[in-house]
PDB file of C-alpha atoms and ligand atoms in Angstrom:
ATOM      1  CA  MET Y   1      77.845 100.181 100.248  1.00 39.00           C
ATOM      2  CA  SER Y   2      75.925 102.915  98.432  1.00 38.00           C
ATOM      3  CA  GLU Y   3      76.851 106.553  99.080  1.00 38.00           C
ATOM      4  CA  MET Y   4      73.387 107.283 100.457  1.00 36.00           C
ATOM      5  CA  GLU Y   5      73.836 104.901 103.359  1.00 37.00           C
ATOM      6  CA  ILE Y   6      76.682 106.886 104.837  1.00 41.00           C
ATOM      7  CA  ASP Y   7      76.116 110.296 103.313  1.00 52.00           C
ATOM      8  CA  GLY Y   8      74.764 112.304 106.209  1.00 57.00           C
ATOM      9  CA  TYR Y   9      74.837 115.664 104.429  1.00 66.00           C
ATOM     10  CA  LYS Y  10      72.046 115.965 101.924  1.00 72.00           C
ATOM     11  CA  LYS Y  11      72.030 119.677 101.175  1.00 90.00           C
ATOM     12  CA  TRP Y  12      75.159 121.301  99.751  1.00 94.00           C
ATOM     13  CA  VAL Y  13      75.331 124.886  98.542  1.00 96.00           C
ATOM     14  CA  CYS Y  14      78.151 126.418  96.481  1.00 97.00           C
ATOM     15  CA  VAL Y  15      79.027 130.138  96.334  1.00 98.00           C
ATOM     16  CA  THR Y  16      81.849 132.375  95.091  1.00 98.00           C
ATOM     17  CA  PRO Y  17      84.189 134.104  97.549  1.00 98.00           C
ATOM     18  CA  VAL Y  18      82.721 137.521  98.514  1.00 96.00           C
ATOM     19  CA  ARG Y  19      85.461 139.459  96.704  1.00 95.00           C
ATOM     20  CA  GLN Y  20      84.736 137.674  93.438  1.00 96.00           C
ATOM     21  CA  GLU Y  21      80.961 137.680  93.522  1.00 95.00           C
ATOM     22  CA  GLU Y  22      80.732 139.817  90.387  1.00 95.00           C
ATOM     23  CA  ASN Y  23      83.558 138.197  88.430  1.00 97.00           C
ATOM     24  CA  CYS Y  24      82.031 136.067  85.672  1.00 97.00           C
ATOM     25  CA  HIS Y  25      84.949 133.589  85.624  1.00 97.00           C
ATOM     26  CA  ALA Y  26      84.541 133.084  89.367  1.00 97.00           C
ATOM     27  CA  ILE Y  27      80.805 132.549  88.889  1.00 98.00           C
ATOM     28  CA  GLN Y  28      81.385 129.997  86.125  1.00 97.00           C
ATOM     29  CA  TYR Y  29      83.945 128.189  88.280  1.00 97.00           C
ATOM     30  CA  ALA Y  30      81.501 128.113  91.223  1.00 98.00           C
ATOM     31  CA  GLN Y  31      78.828 126.696  88.929  1.00 97.00           C
ATOM     32  CA  ARG Y  32      81.238 123.994  87.716  1.00 97.00           C
ATOM     33  CA  LEU Y  33      82.176 123.113  91.269  1.00 96.00           C
ATOM     34  CA  ALA Y  34      78.488 123.003  92.221  1.00 96.00           C
ATOM     35  CA  LYS Y  35      78.037 120.326  89.549  1.00 95.00           C
ATOM     36  CA  PHE Y  36      81.075 118.399  90.754  1.00 95.00           C
ATOM     37  CA  PHE Y  37      79.775 118.339  94.340  1.00 95.00           C
ATOM     38  CA  ASP Y  38      76.078 117.910  93.469  1.00 93.00           C
ATOM     39  CA  ALA Y  39      75.557 121.231  95.228  1.00 95.00           C
ATOM     40  CA  LYS Y  40      73.133 124.034  94.501  1.00 95.00           C
ATOM     41  CA  TRP Y  41      74.829 127.165  93.185  1.00 96.00           C
ATOM     42  CA  VAL Y  42      73.465 130.331  94.812  1.00 96.00           C
ATOM     43  CA  THR Y  43      74.508 133.963  94.345  1.00 97.00           C
ATOM     44  CA  ARG Y  44      76.727 135.280  97.106  1.00 97.00           C
ATOM     45  CA  ASP Y  45      74.984 138.658  97.576  1.00 97.00           C
ATOM     46  CA  SER Y  46      77.754 139.755  99.977  1.00 97.00           C
ATOM     47  CA  ARG Y  47      76.414 137.387 102.624  1.00 97.00           C
ATOM     48  CA  SER Y  48      78.475 135.853 105.402  1.00 97.00           C
ATOM     49  CA  ILE Y  49      78.767 132.072 105.591  1.00 97.00           C
ATOM     50  CA  ALA Y  50      76.517 132.063 108.682  1.00 96.00           C
ATOM     51  CA  LYS Y  51      73.856 134.056 106.804  1.00 96.00           C
ATOM     52  CA  ILE Y  52      73.954 131.678 103.820  1.00 97.00           C
ATOM     53  CA  PHE Y  53      73.467 128.746 106.197  1.00 96.00           C
ATOM     54  CA  SER Y  54      70.418 130.388 107.746  1.00 95.00           C
ATOM     55  CA  ASP Y  55      68.978 131.616 104.415  1.00 96.00           C
ATOM     56  CA  THR Y  56      69.351 128.297 102.575  1.00 95.00           C
ATOM     57  CA  GLY Y  57      69.155 125.623 105.284  1.00 93.00           C
ATOM     58  CA  ALA Y  58      72.327 124.143 103.769  1.00 94.00           C
ATOM     59  CA  GLU Y  59      74.259 121.504 105.667  1.00 93.00           C
ATOM     60  CA  VAL Y  60      77.536 122.116 103.827  1.00 95.00           C
ATOM     61  CA  ILE Y  61      78.687 125.296 102.069  1.00 97.00           C
ATOM     62  CA  VAL Y  62      81.446 125.079  99.477  1.00 97.00           C
ATOM     63  CA  VAL Y  63      83.224 128.348  98.690  1.00 98.00           C
ATOM     64  CA  ALA Y  64      84.705 128.188  95.207  1.00 98.00           C
ATOM     65  CA  ALA Y  65      88.255 129.333  95.998  1.00 96.00           C
ATOM     66  CA  ASP Y  66      91.202 127.817  94.032  1.00 92.00           C
ATOM     67  CA  TRP Y  67      91.050 124.980  96.518  1.00 95.00           C
ATOM     68  CA  PRO Y  68      87.364 124.706  97.498  1.00 97.00           C
ATOM     69  CA  VAL Y  69      86.685 125.571 101.147  1.00 97.00           C
ATOM     70  CA  PHE Y  70      84.054 123.501 103.006  1.00 97.00           C
ATOM     71  CA  TYR Y  71      82.065 124.957 105.880  1.00 96.00           C
ATOM     72  CA  HIS Y  72      80.078 123.050 108.466  1.00 94.00           C
ATOM     73  CA  ARG Y  73      77.069 124.744 110.061  1.00 91.00           C
ATOM     74  CA  ASP Y  74      78.596 124.216 113.523  1.00 90.00           C
ATOM     75  CA  GLN Y  75      81.859 125.927 112.603  1.00 88.00           C
ATOM     76  CA  THR Y  76      81.276 128.821 110.235  1.00 89.00           C
ATOM     77  CA  GLU Y  77      84.589 130.540 111.044  1.00 88.00           C
ATOM     78  CA  ASN Y  78      87.114 127.927 109.911  1.00 89.00           C
ATOM     79  CA  GLY Y  79      86.656 126.132 106.630  1.00 95.00           C
ATOM     80  CA  LEU Y  80      88.262 122.906 105.527  1.00 96.00           C
ATOM     81  CA  GLN Y  81      90.498 122.964 102.474  1.00 96.00           C
ATOM     82  CA  TYR Y  82      92.645 120.233 100.953  1.00 96.00           C
ATOM     83  CA  HIS Y  83      96.373 120.674 101.518  1.00 95.00           C
ATOM     84  CA  PRO Y  84      99.163 118.103 101.461  1.00 95.00           C
ATOM     85  CA  GLY Y  85     100.248 119.056 104.997  1.00 92.00           C
ATOM     86  CA  MET Y  86     103.394 117.409 106.297  1.00 95.00           C
ATOM     87  CA  SER Y  87     103.541 114.951 103.417  1.00 96.00           C
ATOM     88  CA  THR Y  88     105.565 117.445 101.330  1.00 97.00           C
ATOM     89  CA  LEU Y  89     108.301 117.633 103.955  1.00 97.00           C
ATOM     90  CA  ARG Y  90     108.164 113.904 104.667  1.00 98.00           C
ATOM     91  CA  LEU Y  91     108.628 113.051 100.981  1.00 98.00           C
ATOM     92  CA  GLN Y  92     111.523 115.505 100.729  1.00 97.00           C
ATOM     93  CA  THR Y  93     113.188 113.838 103.710  1.00 98.00           C
ATOM     94  CA  LEU Y  94     112.734 110.404 102.153  1.00 98.00           C
ATOM     95  CA  LEU Y  95     114.041 111.589  98.781  1.00 97.00           C
ATOM     96  CA  GLN Y  96     117.147 112.895 100.525  1.00 97.00           C
ATOM     97  CA  GLY Y  97     117.761 109.487 102.074  1.00 98.00           C
ATOM     98  CA  GLY Y  98     116.092 110.181 105.416  1.00 98.00           C
ATOM     99  CA  THR Y  99     113.613 108.036 107.308  1.00 98.00           C
ATOM    100  CA  ASP Y 100     109.947 108.311 108.232  1.00 98.00           C
ATOM    101  CA  ARG Y 101     108.609 107.140 111.577  1.00 98.00           C
ATOM    102  CA  LEU Y 102     105.346 105.680 110.214  1.00 98.00           C
ATOM    103  CA  LEU Y 103     107.153 103.775 107.463  1.00 98.00           C
ATOM    104  CA  GLN Y 104     109.573 102.374 110.019  1.00 98.00           C
ATOM    105  CA  ALA Y 105     106.838 101.384 112.476  1.00 98.00           C
ATOM    106  CA  ALA Y 106     104.808  99.741 109.712  1.00 98.00           C
ATOM    107  CA  GLN Y 107     107.940  98.242 108.045  1.00 98.00           C
ATOM    108  CA  ILE Y 108     106.575  99.168 104.637  1.00 98.00           C
ATOM    109  CA  ARG Y 109     108.368  97.606 101.669  1.00 98.00           C
ATOM    110  CA  PRO Y 110     108.180  98.411  97.967  1.00 98.00           C
ATOM    111  CA  SER Y 111     105.314  96.520  96.322  1.00 98.00           C
ATOM    112  CA  ASP Y 112     103.341  96.120  99.588  1.00 98.00           C
ATOM    113  CA  TRP Y 113      99.576  96.366  99.478  1.00 98.00           C
ATOM    114  CA  VAL Y 114      98.525  98.729 102.281  1.00 98.00           C
ATOM    115  CA  LEU Y 115      95.095  99.642 103.612  1.00 99.00           C
ATOM    116  CA  ASP Y 116      94.844 103.094 105.218  1.00 99.00           C
ATOM    117  CA  ALA Y 117      91.511 102.651 107.011  1.00 98.00           C
ATOM    118  CA  THR Y 118      91.159 106.312 108.069  1.00 98.00           C
ATOM    119  CA  CYS Y 119      92.373 108.502 105.204  1.00 98.00           C
ATOM    120  CA  GLY Y 120      91.638 112.039 106.542  1.00 97.00           C
ATOM    121  CA  LEU Y 121      93.694 114.552 104.552  1.00 96.00           C
ATOM    122  CA  ALA Y 122      95.669 111.681 103.009  1.00 98.00           C
ATOM    123  CA  SER Y 123      98.960 112.999 104.307  1.00 97.00           C
ATOM    124  CA  ASP Y 124      99.993 109.560 105.585  1.00 98.00           C
ATOM    125  CA  ALA Y 125      98.433 107.845 102.565  1.00 98.00           C
ATOM    126  CA  VAL Y 126     100.642 109.894 100.199  1.00 98.00           C
ATOM    127  CA  VAL Y 127     103.780 108.870 102.115  1.00 98.00           C
ATOM    128  CA  LEU Y 128     102.635 105.234 102.125  1.00 98.00           C
ATOM    129  CA  SER Y 129     101.876 105.459  98.400  1.00 98.00           C
ATOM    130  CA  TYR Y 130     105.430 106.699  97.727  1.00 98.00           C
ATOM    131  CA  ALA Y 131     106.915 103.933  99.895  1.00 98.00           C
ATOM    132  CA  VAL Y 132     105.070 101.041  98.240  1.00 98.00           C
ATOM    133  CA  GLY Y 133     105.965 102.473  94.830  1.00 98.00           C
ATOM    134  CA  ARG Y 134     104.515 101.669  91.445  1.00 97.00           C
ATOM    135  CA  GLN Y 135     104.446  97.919  92.088  1.00 98.00           C
ATOM    136  CA  GLY Y 136     102.505  98.360  95.325  1.00 98.00           C
ATOM    137  CA  LYS Y 137      99.117  99.768  96.161  1.00 98.00           C
ATOM    138  CA  VAL Y 138      97.476 101.912  98.834  1.00 98.00           C
ATOM    139  CA  THR Y 139      93.740 101.660  99.333  1.00 98.00           C
ATOM    140  CA  ALA Y 140      92.442 104.474 101.546  1.00 98.00           C
ATOM    141  CA  LEU Y 141      89.009 104.613 103.203  1.00 98.00           C
ATOM    142  CA  GLU Y 142      87.186 107.732 104.315  1.00 98.00           C
ATOM    143  CA  LYS Y 143      83.756 107.594 105.905  1.00 97.00           C
ATOM    144  CA  SER Y 144      82.971 111.318 105.870  1.00 96.00           C
ATOM    145  CA  PRO Y 145      81.272 112.311 102.609  1.00 95.00           C
ATOM    146  CA  VAL Y 146      82.683 115.834 102.753  1.00 96.00           C
ATOM    147  CA  ILE Y 147      86.278 114.754 103.354  1.00 97.00           C
ATOM    148  CA  TYR Y 148      85.959 112.012 100.754  1.00 97.00           C
ATOM    149  CA  ARG Y 149      84.597 114.385  98.092  1.00 96.00           C
ATOM    150  CA  MET Y 150      87.239 116.995  98.908  1.00 97.00           C
ATOM    151  CA  LEU Y 151      89.973 114.383  98.327  1.00 98.00           C
ATOM    152  CA  GLN Y 152      88.270 113.116  95.209  1.00 97.00           C
ATOM    153  CA  HIS Y 153      88.328 116.683  93.868  1.00 97.00           C
ATOM    154  CA  ALA Y 154      92.044 117.040  94.723  1.00 97.00           C
ATOM    155  CA  GLN Y 155      92.753 113.723  92.980  1.00 97.00           C
ATOM    156  CA  THR Y 156      90.899 114.622  89.814  1.00 94.00           C
ATOM    157  CA  GLU Y 157      90.865 118.413  89.414  1.00 94.00           C
ATOM    158  CA  GLY Y 158      93.651 119.572  91.713  1.00 92.00           C
ATOM    159  CA  LEU Y 159      96.663 117.529  90.639  1.00 94.00           C
ATOM    160  CA  GLU Y 160      98.170 120.152  88.354  1.00 93.00           C
ATOM    161  CA  HIS Y 161      98.246 122.664  91.235  1.00 93.00           C
ATOM    162  CA  LEU Y 162     100.238 120.370  93.509  1.00 96.00           C
ATOM    163  CA  PRO Y 163     103.990 119.740  93.701  1.00 95.00           C
ATOM    164  CA  GLN Y 164     104.800 116.910  91.313  1.00 95.00           C
ATOM    165  CA  GLN Y 165     105.868 114.473  94.021  1.00 94.00           C
ATOM    166  CA  ILE Y 166     102.545 114.912  95.811  1.00 97.00           C
ATOM    167  CA  SER Y 167     100.390 114.687  92.698  1.00 97.00           C
ATOM    168  CA  THR Y 168     102.173 111.529  91.482  1.00 97.00           C
ATOM    169  CA  TRP Y 169     101.608 109.615  94.715  1.00 98.00           C
ATOM    170  CA  LEU Y 170      98.237 111.130  95.611  1.00 98.00           C
ATOM    171  CA  SER Y 171      96.813 110.167  92.224  1.00 98.00           C
ATOM    172  CA  ARG Y 172      97.853 106.525  92.732  1.00 98.00           C
ATOM    173  CA  ILE Y 173      95.854 106.120  95.953  1.00 98.00           C
ATOM    174  CA  ASP Y 174      92.736 104.048  95.525  1.00 98.00           C
ATOM    175  CA  LEU Y 175      90.346 106.242  97.522  1.00 98.00           C
ATOM    176  CA  LEU Y 176      87.014 104.791  98.661  1.00 98.00           C
ATOM    177  CA  HIS Y 177      84.028 106.304 100.440  1.00 97.00           C
ATOM    178  CA  GLN Y 178      83.653 103.546 102.986  1.00 97.00           C
ATOM    179  CA  ASP Y 179      83.285 102.776 106.641  1.00 97.00           C
ATOM    180  CA  ALA Y 180      86.369 100.891 107.846  1.00 98.00           C
ATOM    181  CA  LEU Y 181      84.496  98.175 109.749  1.00 98.00           C
ATOM    182  CA  GLN Y 182      82.067  97.437 106.928  1.00 98.00           C
ATOM    183  CA  PHE Y 183      84.924  97.354 104.426  1.00 98.00           C
ATOM    184  CA  LEU Y 184      87.030  95.003 106.572  1.00 98.00           C
ATOM    185  CA  ARG Y 185      84.077  92.676 107.130  1.00 98.00           C
ATOM    186  CA  GLN Y 186      83.808  92.275 103.369  1.00 98.00           C
ATOM    187  CA  SER Y 187      87.566  91.775 102.884  1.00 98.00           C
ATOM    188  CA  SER Y 188      89.315  88.420 102.648  1.00 98.00           C
ATOM    189  CA  HIS Y 189      91.540  86.873 105.257  1.00 98.00           C
ATOM    190  CA  GLN Y 190      95.095  88.338 105.004  1.00 98.00           C
ATOM    191  CA  GLN Y 191      94.210  90.513 102.008  1.00 98.00           C
ATOM    192  CA  TYR Y 192      96.569  93.430 102.828  1.00 98.00           C
ATOM    193  CA  ASP Y 193     100.209  93.349 103.880  1.00 98.00           C
ATOM    194  CA  VAL Y 194      99.721  96.194 106.355  1.00 98.00           C
ATOM    195  CA  ILE Y 195      96.656  97.954 107.772  1.00 99.00           C
ATOM    196  CA  TYR Y 196      97.081 101.448 109.176  1.00 98.00           C
ATOM    197  CA  ILE Y 197      94.469 103.089 111.416  1.00 98.00           C
ATOM    198  CA  ASP Y 198      94.669 106.721 112.564  1.00 98.00           C
ATOM    199  CA  PRO Y 199      91.368 107.513 114.306  1.00 97.00           C
ATOM    200  CA  MET Y 200      90.524 111.027 115.530  1.00 94.00           C
ATOM    201  CA  PHE Y 201      92.111 111.553 118.939  1.00 87.00           C
ATOM    202  CA  GLN Y 202      89.459 111.766 121.649  1.00 77.00           C
ATOM    203  CA  GLU Y 203      91.481 114.545 123.235  1.00 74.00           C
ATOM    204  CA  PRO Y 204      92.475 116.840 120.337  1.00 71.00           C
ATOM    205  CA  ILE Y 205      95.989 118.215 119.989  1.00 68.00           C
ATOM    206  CA  MET Y 206      95.154 121.913 119.955  1.00 64.00           C
ATOM    207  CA  ASN Y 207      98.104 123.129 117.913  1.00 62.00           C
ATOM    208  CA  SER Y 208      97.190 121.019 114.899  1.00 69.00           C
ATOM    209  CA  PRO Y 209      95.270 123.446 112.627  1.00 67.00           C
ATOM    210  CA  GLY Y 210      94.893 120.899 109.788  1.00 69.00           C
ATOM    211  CA  ILE Y 211      93.059 118.455 112.023  1.00 76.00           C
ATOM    212  CA  ALA Y 212      91.028 121.264 113.715  1.00 82.00           C
ATOM    213  CA  ALA Y 213      89.391 122.155 110.374  1.00 88.00           C
ATOM    214  CA  LEU Y 214      88.787 118.473 109.659  1.00 93.00           C
ATOM    215  CA  ARG Y 215      87.143 117.805 113.035  1.00 92.00           C
ATOM    216  CA  PRO Y 216      83.568 119.034 112.373  1.00 94.00           C
ATOM    217  CA  PHE Y 217      83.288 116.775 109.326  1.00 95.00           C
ATOM    218  CA  ALA Y 218      85.266 113.795 110.642  1.00 96.00           C
ATOM    219  CA  TYR Y 219      83.942 110.603 112.224  1.00 96.00           C
ATOM    220  CA  LYS Y 220      85.181 110.512 115.776  1.00 93.00           C
ATOM    221  CA  GLU Y 221      84.282 107.114 117.245  1.00 92.00           C
ATOM    222  CA  PRO Y 222      87.202 105.609 119.129  1.00 90.00           C
ATOM    223  CA  LEU Y 223      88.773 102.502 117.674  1.00 94.00           C
ATOM    224  CA  ASP Y 224      87.099  99.500 119.285  1.00 95.00           C
ATOM    225  CA  GLU Y 225      88.004  95.851 119.771  1.00 97.00           C
ATOM    226  CA  ILE Y 226      85.685  94.699 116.962  1.00 98.00           C
ATOM    227  CA  LEU Y 227      87.360  96.860 114.298  1.00 98.00           C
ATOM    228  CA  PHE Y 228      90.785  95.870 115.617  1.00 98.00           C
ATOM    229  CA  ALA Y 229      89.952  92.133 115.464  1.00 98.00           C
ATOM    230  CA  GLU Y 230      88.757  92.506 111.866  1.00 98.00           C
ATOM    231  CA  ALA Y 231      91.946  94.405 110.942  1.00 98.00           C
ATOM    232  CA  CYS Y 232      94.053  91.592 112.468  1.00 98.00           C
ATOM    233  CA  ARG Y 233      92.101  89.040 110.419  1.00 98.00           C
ATOM    234  CA  VAL Y 234      92.526  90.997 107.161  1.00 98.00           C
ATOM    235  CA  THR Y 235      96.231  91.859 107.468  1.00 98.00           C
ATOM    236  CA  ARG Y 236      98.968  89.502 106.349  1.00 98.00           C
ATOM    237  CA  GLN Y 237     101.688  91.074 108.474  1.00 98.00           C
ATOM    238  CA  ARG Y 238     100.775  93.898 110.831  1.00 98.00           C
ATOM    239  CA  VAL Y 239      98.233  96.438 112.014  1.00 98.00           C
ATOM    240  CA  VAL Y 240      99.588  99.859 112.966  1.00 98.00           C
ATOM    241  CA  ILE Y 241      97.522 102.280 115.051  1.00 98.00           C
ATOM    242  CA  LYS Y 242      98.355 105.924 115.751  1.00 97.00           C
ATOM    243  CA  ALA Y 243      97.394 106.952 119.285  1.00 96.00           C
ATOM    244  CA  ARG Y 244      98.222 109.416 122.015  1.00 94.00           C
ATOM    245  CA  ALA Y 245     100.534 108.195 124.749  1.00 95.00           C
ATOM    246  CA  HIS Y 246      97.730 108.194 127.366  1.00 93.00           C
ATOM    247  CA  ASP Y 247      94.991 106.679 125.204  1.00 94.00           C
ATOM    248  CA  SER Y 248      93.027 103.805 126.746  1.00 93.00           C
ATOM    249  CA  ILE Y 249      93.904 101.831 123.613  1.00 95.00           C
ATOM    250  CA  TRP Y 250      97.217 100.776 125.154  1.00 96.00           C
ATOM    251  CA  ARG Y 251      95.312  98.951 127.920  1.00 95.00           C
ATOM    252  CA  ARG Y 252      92.550  97.616 125.687  1.00 96.00           C
ATOM    253  CA  LEU Y 253      94.451  96.182 122.709  1.00 97.00           C
ATOM    254  CA  PRO Y 254      97.443  93.812 122.432  1.00 98.00           C
ATOM    255  CA  ILE Y 255      99.693  96.342 120.659  1.00 98.00           C
ATOM    256  CA  GLN Y 256     103.276  97.418 121.302  1.00 98.00           C
ATOM    257  CA  PRO Y 257     104.361 101.066 120.973  1.00 98.00           C
ATOM    258  CA  ASP Y 258     107.107 101.854 118.456  1.00 98.00           C
ATOM    259  CA  LYS Y 259     108.685 104.215 121.014  1.00 95.00           C
ATOM    260  CA  LEU Y 260     108.202 104.924 124.692  1.00 93.00           C
ATOM    261  CA  SER Y 261     108.657 108.687 124.440  1.00 91.00           C
ATOM    262  CA  GLY Y 262     106.594 111.447 122.837  1.00 91.00           C
ATOM    263  CA  ARG Y 263     102.931 112.454 122.881  1.00 92.00           C
ATOM    264  CA  VAL Y 264     101.982 110.279 119.935  1.00 94.00           C
ATOM    265  CA  ARG Y 265     102.980 106.693 119.281  1.00 97.00           C
ATOM    266  CA  TYR Y 266     102.390 103.963 116.740  1.00 98.00           C
ATOM    267  CA  GLY Y 267     100.935 100.810 118.253  1.00 98.00           C
ATOM    268  CA  ILE Y 268     101.924  97.655 116.411  1.00 98.00           C
ATOM    269  CA  TRP Y 269     100.251  94.242 116.248  1.00 98.00           C
ATOM    270  CA  GLU Y 270     102.131  91.607 114.306  1.00 98.00           C
ATOM    271  CA  ARG Y 271     100.922  88.272 112.970  1.00 97.00           C
ATOM    272  CA  GLU Y 272     102.974  85.452 114.436  1.00 92.00           C
ATOM    273  CA  GLY Y 273     105.704  84.254 112.124  1.00 86.00           C
ATOM    274  CA  THR Y 274     106.100  87.562 110.194  1.00 79.00           C
TER     275      THR Y 274
HETATM  276  C1  SAM A 301      92.962 111.683 112.283  1.00 57.26           C
HETATM  277  S1  SAM A 301      92.206 111.621 110.721  1.00 57.26           S
HETATM  278  C2  SAM A 301      93.380 110.769 109.744  1.00 57.26           C
HETATM  279  C3  SAM A 301      94.503 111.638 109.312  1.00 57.26           C
HETATM  280  C4  SAM A 301      95.332 110.989 108.228  1.00 57.26           C
HETATM  281  N1  SAM A 301      96.129 109.892 108.742  1.00 57.26           N
HETATM  282  C5  SAM A 301      96.193 111.980 107.485  1.00 57.26           C
HETATM  283  O1  SAM A 301      97.396 111.711 107.298  1.00 57.26           O
HETATM  284  O2  SAM A 301      95.683 113.027 107.062  1.00 57.26           O
HETATM  285  C6  SAM A 301      90.959 110.399 110.884  1.00 57.26           C
HETATM  286  C7  SAM A 301      90.058 110.285 109.661  1.00 57.26           C
HETATM  287  O3  SAM A 301      89.432 109.003 109.676  1.00 57.26           O
HETATM  288  C8  SAM A 301      88.077 109.132 109.326  1.00 57.26           C
HETATM  289  N2  SAM A 301      87.342 108.007 109.958  1.00 57.26           N
HETATM  290  C9  SAM A 301      87.005 107.875 111.258  1.00 57.26           C
HETATM  291  N3  SAM A 301      86.350 106.721 111.463  1.00 57.26           N
HETATM  292  C10 SAM A 301      86.300 106.095 110.259  1.00 57.26           C
HETATM  293  C11 SAM A 301      85.765 104.840 109.828  1.00 57.26           C
HETATM  294  N4  SAM A 301      85.146 104.030 110.678  1.00 57.26           N
HETATM  295  N5  SAM A 301      85.896 104.503 108.532  1.00 57.26           N
HETATM  296  C12 SAM A 301      86.549 105.326 107.650  1.00 57.26           C
HETATM  297  N6  SAM A 301      87.047 106.535 107.999  1.00 57.26           N
HETATM  298  C13 SAM A 301      86.938 106.910 109.287  1.00 57.26           C
HETATM  299  C14 SAM A 301      87.675 110.485 109.885  1.00 57.26           C
HETATM  300  O4  SAM A 301      86.504 110.981 109.235  1.00 57.26           O
HETATM  301  C15 SAM A 301      88.931 111.311 109.618  1.00 57.26           C
HETATM  302  O5  SAM A 301      88.889 111.911 108.355  1.00 57.26           O
END
């Protein structure tokens, strides 16, 4: 699929942070980032983000901080910035011999080929990438152009600023700007060992600041039966879905929860005979 078909944000503007608007290195960096994101560089002129939106008619503003910050016109207070989130702690736990709930639910093995159909901030994808190791592969799909480009920037320009464990496994993820259903429809029967789907919760968990910043840019359609059926066709072993305990998904789809306690559960569908 071409980028234009799913790229809903046509007009991107890039500026320096207010405090650095007269620093020539900061201006050069903002101009470089503008090129990277196909954005228009404009002078900051001490304007607020809301004012730049109204002056320029931009749909996305990128502030050229060390990690670029992305603003949506509907949420000019909180910007979205790449960060590895819980994956740092989860990798540390695994390196110290501990376990990870997603890896257990999905029964990931070294050398597996995993499809993460809803990449988001790639926190889960990094943990999956570590677990499949150098012989395995994680392909991660993200439909939102802003989230996809933010991750692409982290994967290409940001690696040296990340802890080594994160950069190693983040860089190995095969990241694609794709809609999950369209991608699955074009995939072969039993192409991936495991397919993982973590759609946006319909009822947000309010104390999750990482996901709150992601929300304005994220695709929020609930997971439907058609996508699920395609995932079951394309997986060789299992489909794992992250959902809240009271989600209608538990009534709609033939999945079994990994646990019966807690607000969030992994729903598992397994191919017979695996
Ligand atoms: C809850 S987040 C995933 C969080 C992720 N597991 C992590 O560890 O950071 C859901 C993400 O899936 C993306 N998404 C939603 N529907 C999609 C679809 N049909 N195809 C691809 N990506 C989709 C959203 O834009 C959002 O970024």
